[in-house]
mmCIF file of the C-alpha atoms, coordinates in Angstrom:
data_MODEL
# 
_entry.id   MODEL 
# 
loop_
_atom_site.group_PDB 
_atom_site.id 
_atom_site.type_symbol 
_atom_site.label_atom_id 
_atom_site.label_alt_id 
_atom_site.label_comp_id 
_atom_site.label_asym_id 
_atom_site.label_entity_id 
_atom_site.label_seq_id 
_atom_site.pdbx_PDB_ins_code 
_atom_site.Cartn_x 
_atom_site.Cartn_y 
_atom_site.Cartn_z 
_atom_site.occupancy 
_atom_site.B_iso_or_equiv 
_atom_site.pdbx_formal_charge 
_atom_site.auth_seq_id 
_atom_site.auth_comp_id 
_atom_site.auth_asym_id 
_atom_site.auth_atom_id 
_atom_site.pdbx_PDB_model_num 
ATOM 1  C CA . UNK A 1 1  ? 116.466 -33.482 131.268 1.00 0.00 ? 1  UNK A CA 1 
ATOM 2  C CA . UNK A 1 2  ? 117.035 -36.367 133.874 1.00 0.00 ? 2  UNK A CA 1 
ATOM 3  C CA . UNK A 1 3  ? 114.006 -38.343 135.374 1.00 0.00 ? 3  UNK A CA 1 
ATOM 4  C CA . UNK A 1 4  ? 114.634 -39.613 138.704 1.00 0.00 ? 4  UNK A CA 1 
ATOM 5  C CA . UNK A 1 5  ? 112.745 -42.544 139.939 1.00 0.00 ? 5  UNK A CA 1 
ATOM 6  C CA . UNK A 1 6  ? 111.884 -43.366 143.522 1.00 0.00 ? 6  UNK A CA 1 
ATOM 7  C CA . UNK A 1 7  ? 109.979 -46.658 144.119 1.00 0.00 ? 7  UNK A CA 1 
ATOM 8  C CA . UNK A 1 8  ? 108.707 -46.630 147.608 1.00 0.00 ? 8  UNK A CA 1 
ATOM 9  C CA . UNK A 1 9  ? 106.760 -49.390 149.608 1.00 0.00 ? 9  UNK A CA 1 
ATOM 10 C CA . UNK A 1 10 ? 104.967 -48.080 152.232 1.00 0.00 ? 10 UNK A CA 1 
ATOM 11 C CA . UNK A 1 11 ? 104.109 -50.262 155.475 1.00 0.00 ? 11 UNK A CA 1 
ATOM 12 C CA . UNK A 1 12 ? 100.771 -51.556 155.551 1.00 0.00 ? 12 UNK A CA 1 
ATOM 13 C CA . UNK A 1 13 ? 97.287  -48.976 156.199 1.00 0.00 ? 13 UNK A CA 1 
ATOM 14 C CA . UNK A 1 14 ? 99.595  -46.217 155.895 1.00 0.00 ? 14 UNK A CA 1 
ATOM 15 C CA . UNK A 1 15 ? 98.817  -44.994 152.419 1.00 0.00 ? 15 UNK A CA 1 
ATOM 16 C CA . UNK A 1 16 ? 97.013  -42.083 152.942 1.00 0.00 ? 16 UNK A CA 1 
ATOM 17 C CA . UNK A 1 17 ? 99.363  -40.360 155.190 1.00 0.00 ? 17 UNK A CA 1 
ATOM 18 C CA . UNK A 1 18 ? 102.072 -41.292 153.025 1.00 0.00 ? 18 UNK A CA 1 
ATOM 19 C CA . UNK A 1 19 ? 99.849  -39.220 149.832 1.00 0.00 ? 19 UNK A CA 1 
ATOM 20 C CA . UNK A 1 20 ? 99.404  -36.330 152.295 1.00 0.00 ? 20 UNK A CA 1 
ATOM 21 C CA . UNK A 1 21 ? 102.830 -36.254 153.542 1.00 0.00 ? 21 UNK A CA 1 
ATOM 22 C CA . UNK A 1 22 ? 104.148 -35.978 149.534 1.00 0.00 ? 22 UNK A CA 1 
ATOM 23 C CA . UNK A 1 23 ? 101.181 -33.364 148.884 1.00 0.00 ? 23 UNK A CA 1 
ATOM 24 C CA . UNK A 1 24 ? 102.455 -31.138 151.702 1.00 0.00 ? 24 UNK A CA 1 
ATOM 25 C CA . UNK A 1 25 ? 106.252 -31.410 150.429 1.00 0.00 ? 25 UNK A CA 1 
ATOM 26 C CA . UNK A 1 26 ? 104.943 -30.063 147.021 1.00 0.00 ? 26 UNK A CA 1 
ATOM 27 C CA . UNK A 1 27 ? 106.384 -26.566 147.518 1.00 0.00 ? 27 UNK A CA 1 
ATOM 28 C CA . UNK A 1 28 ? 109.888 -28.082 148.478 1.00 0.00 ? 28 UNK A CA 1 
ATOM 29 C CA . UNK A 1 29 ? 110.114 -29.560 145.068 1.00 0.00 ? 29 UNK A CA 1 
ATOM 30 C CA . UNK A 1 30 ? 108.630 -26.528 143.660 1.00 0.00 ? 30 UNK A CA 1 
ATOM 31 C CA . UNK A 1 31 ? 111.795 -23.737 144.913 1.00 0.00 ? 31 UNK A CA 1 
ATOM 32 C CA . UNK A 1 32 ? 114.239 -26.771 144.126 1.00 0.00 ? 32 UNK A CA 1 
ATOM 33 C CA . UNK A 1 33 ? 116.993 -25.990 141.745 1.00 0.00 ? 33 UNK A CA 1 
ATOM 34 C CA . UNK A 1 34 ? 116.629 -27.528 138.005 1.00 0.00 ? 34 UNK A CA 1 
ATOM 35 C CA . UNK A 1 35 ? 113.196 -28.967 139.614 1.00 0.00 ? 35 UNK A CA 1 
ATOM 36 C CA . UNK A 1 36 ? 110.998 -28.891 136.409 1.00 0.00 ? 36 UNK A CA 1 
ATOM 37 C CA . UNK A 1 37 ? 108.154 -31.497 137.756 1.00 0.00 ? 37 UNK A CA 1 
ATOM 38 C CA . UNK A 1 38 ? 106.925 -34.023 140.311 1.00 0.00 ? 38 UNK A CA 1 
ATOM 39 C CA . UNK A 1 39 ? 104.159 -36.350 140.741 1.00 0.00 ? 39 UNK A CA 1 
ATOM 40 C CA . UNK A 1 40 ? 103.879 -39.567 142.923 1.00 0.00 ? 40 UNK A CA 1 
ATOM 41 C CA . UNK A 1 41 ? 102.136 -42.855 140.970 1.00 0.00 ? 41 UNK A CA 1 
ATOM 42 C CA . UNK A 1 42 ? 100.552 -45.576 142.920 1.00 0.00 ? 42 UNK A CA 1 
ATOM 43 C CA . UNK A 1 43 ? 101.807 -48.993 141.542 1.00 0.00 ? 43 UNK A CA 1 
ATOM 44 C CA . UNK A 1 44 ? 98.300  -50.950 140.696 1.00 0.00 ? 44 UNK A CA 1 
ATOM 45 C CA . UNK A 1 45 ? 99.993  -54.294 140.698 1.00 0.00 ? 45 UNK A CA 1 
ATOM 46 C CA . UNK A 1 46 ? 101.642 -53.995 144.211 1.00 0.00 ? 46 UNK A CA 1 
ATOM 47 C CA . UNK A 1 47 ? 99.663  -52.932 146.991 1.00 0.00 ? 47 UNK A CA 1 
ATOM 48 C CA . UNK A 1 48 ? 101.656 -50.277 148.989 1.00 0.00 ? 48 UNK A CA 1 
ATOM 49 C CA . UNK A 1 49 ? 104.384 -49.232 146.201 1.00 0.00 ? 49 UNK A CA 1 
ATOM 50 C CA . UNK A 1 50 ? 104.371 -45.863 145.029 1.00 0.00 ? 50 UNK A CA 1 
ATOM 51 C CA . UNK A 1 51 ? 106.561 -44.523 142.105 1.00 0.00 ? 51 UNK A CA 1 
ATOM 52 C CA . UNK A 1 52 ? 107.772 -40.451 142.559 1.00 0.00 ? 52 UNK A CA 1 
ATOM 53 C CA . UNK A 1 53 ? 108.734 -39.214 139.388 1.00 0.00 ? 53 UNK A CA 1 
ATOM 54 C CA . UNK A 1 54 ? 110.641 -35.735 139.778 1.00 0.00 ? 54 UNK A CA 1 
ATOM 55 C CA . UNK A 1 55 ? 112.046 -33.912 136.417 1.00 0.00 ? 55 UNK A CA 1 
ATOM 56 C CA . UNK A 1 56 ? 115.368 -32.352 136.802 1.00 0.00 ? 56 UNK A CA 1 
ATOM 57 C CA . UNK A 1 57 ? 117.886 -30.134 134.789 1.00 0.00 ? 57 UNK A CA 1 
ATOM 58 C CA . UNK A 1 58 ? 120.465 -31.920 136.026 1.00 0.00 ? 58 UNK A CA 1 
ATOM 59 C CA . UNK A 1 59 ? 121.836 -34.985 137.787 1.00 0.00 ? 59 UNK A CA 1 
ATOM 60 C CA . UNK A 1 60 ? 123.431 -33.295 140.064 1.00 0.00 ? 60 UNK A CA 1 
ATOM 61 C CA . UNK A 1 61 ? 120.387 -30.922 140.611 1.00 0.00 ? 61 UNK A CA 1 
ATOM 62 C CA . UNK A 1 62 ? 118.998 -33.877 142.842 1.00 0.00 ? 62 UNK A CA 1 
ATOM 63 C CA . UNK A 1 63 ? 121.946 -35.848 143.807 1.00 0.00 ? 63 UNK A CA 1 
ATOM 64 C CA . UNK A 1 64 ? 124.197 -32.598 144.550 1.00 0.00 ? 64 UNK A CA 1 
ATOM 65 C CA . UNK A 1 65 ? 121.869 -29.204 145.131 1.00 0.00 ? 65 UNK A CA 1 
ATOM 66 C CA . UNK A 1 66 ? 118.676 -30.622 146.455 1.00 0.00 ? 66 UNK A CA 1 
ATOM 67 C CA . UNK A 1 67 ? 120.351 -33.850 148.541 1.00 0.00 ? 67 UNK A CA 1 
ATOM 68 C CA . UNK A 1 68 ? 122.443 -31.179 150.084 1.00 0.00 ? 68 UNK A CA 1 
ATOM 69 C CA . UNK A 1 69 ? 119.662 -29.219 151.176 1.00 0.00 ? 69 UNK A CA 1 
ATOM 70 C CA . UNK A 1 70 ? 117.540 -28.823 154.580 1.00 0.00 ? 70 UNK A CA 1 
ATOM 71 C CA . UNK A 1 71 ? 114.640 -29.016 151.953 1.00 0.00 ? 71 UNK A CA 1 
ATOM 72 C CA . UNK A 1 72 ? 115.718 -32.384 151.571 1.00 0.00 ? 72 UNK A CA 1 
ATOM 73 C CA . UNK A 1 73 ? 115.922 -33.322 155.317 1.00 0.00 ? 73 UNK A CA 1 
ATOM 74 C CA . UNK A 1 74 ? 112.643 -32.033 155.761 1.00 0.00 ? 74 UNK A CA 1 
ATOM 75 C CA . UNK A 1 75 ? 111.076 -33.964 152.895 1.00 0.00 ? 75 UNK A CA 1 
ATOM 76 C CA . UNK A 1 76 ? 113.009 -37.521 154.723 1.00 0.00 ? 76 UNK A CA 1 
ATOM 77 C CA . UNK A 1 77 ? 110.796 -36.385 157.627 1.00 0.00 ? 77 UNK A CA 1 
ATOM 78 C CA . UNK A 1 78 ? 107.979 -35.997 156.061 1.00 0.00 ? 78 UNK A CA 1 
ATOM 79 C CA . UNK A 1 79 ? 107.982 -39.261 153.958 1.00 0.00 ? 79 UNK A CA 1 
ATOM 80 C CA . UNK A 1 80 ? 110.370 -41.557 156.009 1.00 0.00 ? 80 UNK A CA 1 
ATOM 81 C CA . UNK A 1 81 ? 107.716 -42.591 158.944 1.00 0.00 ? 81 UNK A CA 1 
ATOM 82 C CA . UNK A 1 82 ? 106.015 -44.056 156.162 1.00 0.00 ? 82 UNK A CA 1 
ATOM 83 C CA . UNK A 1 83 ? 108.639 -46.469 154.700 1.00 0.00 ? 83 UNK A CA 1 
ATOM 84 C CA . UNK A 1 84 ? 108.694 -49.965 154.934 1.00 0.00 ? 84 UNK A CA 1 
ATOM 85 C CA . UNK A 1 85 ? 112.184 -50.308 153.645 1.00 0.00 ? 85 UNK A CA 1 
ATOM 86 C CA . UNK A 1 86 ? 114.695 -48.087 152.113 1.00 0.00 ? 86 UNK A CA 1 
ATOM 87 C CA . UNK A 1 87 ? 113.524 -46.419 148.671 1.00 0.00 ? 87 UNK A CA 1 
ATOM 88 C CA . UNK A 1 88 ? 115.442 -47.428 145.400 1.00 0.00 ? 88 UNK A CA 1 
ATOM 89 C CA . UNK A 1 89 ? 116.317 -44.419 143.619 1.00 0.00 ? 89 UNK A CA 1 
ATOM 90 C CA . UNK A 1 90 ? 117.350 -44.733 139.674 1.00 0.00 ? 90 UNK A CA 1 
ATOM 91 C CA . UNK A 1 91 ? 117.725 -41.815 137.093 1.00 0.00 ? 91 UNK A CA 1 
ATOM 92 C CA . UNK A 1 92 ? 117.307 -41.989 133.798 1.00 0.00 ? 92 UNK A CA 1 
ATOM 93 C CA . UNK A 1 93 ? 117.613 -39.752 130.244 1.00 0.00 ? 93 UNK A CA 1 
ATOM 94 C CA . UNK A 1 94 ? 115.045 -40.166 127.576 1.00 0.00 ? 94 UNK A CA 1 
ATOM 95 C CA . UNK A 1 95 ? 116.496 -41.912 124.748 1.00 0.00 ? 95 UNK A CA 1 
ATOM 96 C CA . UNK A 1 96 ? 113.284 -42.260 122.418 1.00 0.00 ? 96 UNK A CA 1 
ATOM 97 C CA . UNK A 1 97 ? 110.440 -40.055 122.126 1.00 0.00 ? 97 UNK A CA 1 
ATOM 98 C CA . UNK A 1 98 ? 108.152 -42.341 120.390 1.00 0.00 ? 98 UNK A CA 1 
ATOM 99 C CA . UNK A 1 99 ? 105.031 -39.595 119.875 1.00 0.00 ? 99 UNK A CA 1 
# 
């Protein structure tokens, strides 16, 4: 399994629409290929950064099958209003599974 990680800071008062606008993409996560989870995480420590976590088969299940998709484009217009800079995007494969 690969975990992708999007941090996102969202422009000021814009929070809520932001949640909302990730609630309603739900379903284009859902039909992804090798999509096996999502769920967005508000960052306590910095007001207006958000943390996606989204569990794929495969690396290239995001980076090559969804990126490449219109369910992608639609999800960038969904979220993007909301952006106060470009997201930073990492992946990452669990190494230790402590319990």
């Amino acid at each position: 399994m690969i975990y992708e990680l999007a941090e996102f800071e969202i422009i000021d008062g814009q929070g809520a629409e932001f949640e909302a606008a990730v609630q309603k993409a739900v379903p284009l996560f859902q039909r992804a290929k090798g999509c096996k989870s999502m769920r967005l995480e508000r960052v306590i420590e910095r007001a207006n950064t958000y943390m996606l976590v989204i569990v794929w088969e495969t690396l290239e299940n995001h980076t090559v099958d969804f990126r490449g998709s219109e369910d992608f484009q639609a999800w960038r217009g969904m979220v993007g209003p909301y952006f106060a800079n470009a997201p930073r995007v990492e992946h990452t494969s669990n190494v230790v599974a402590g319990f």
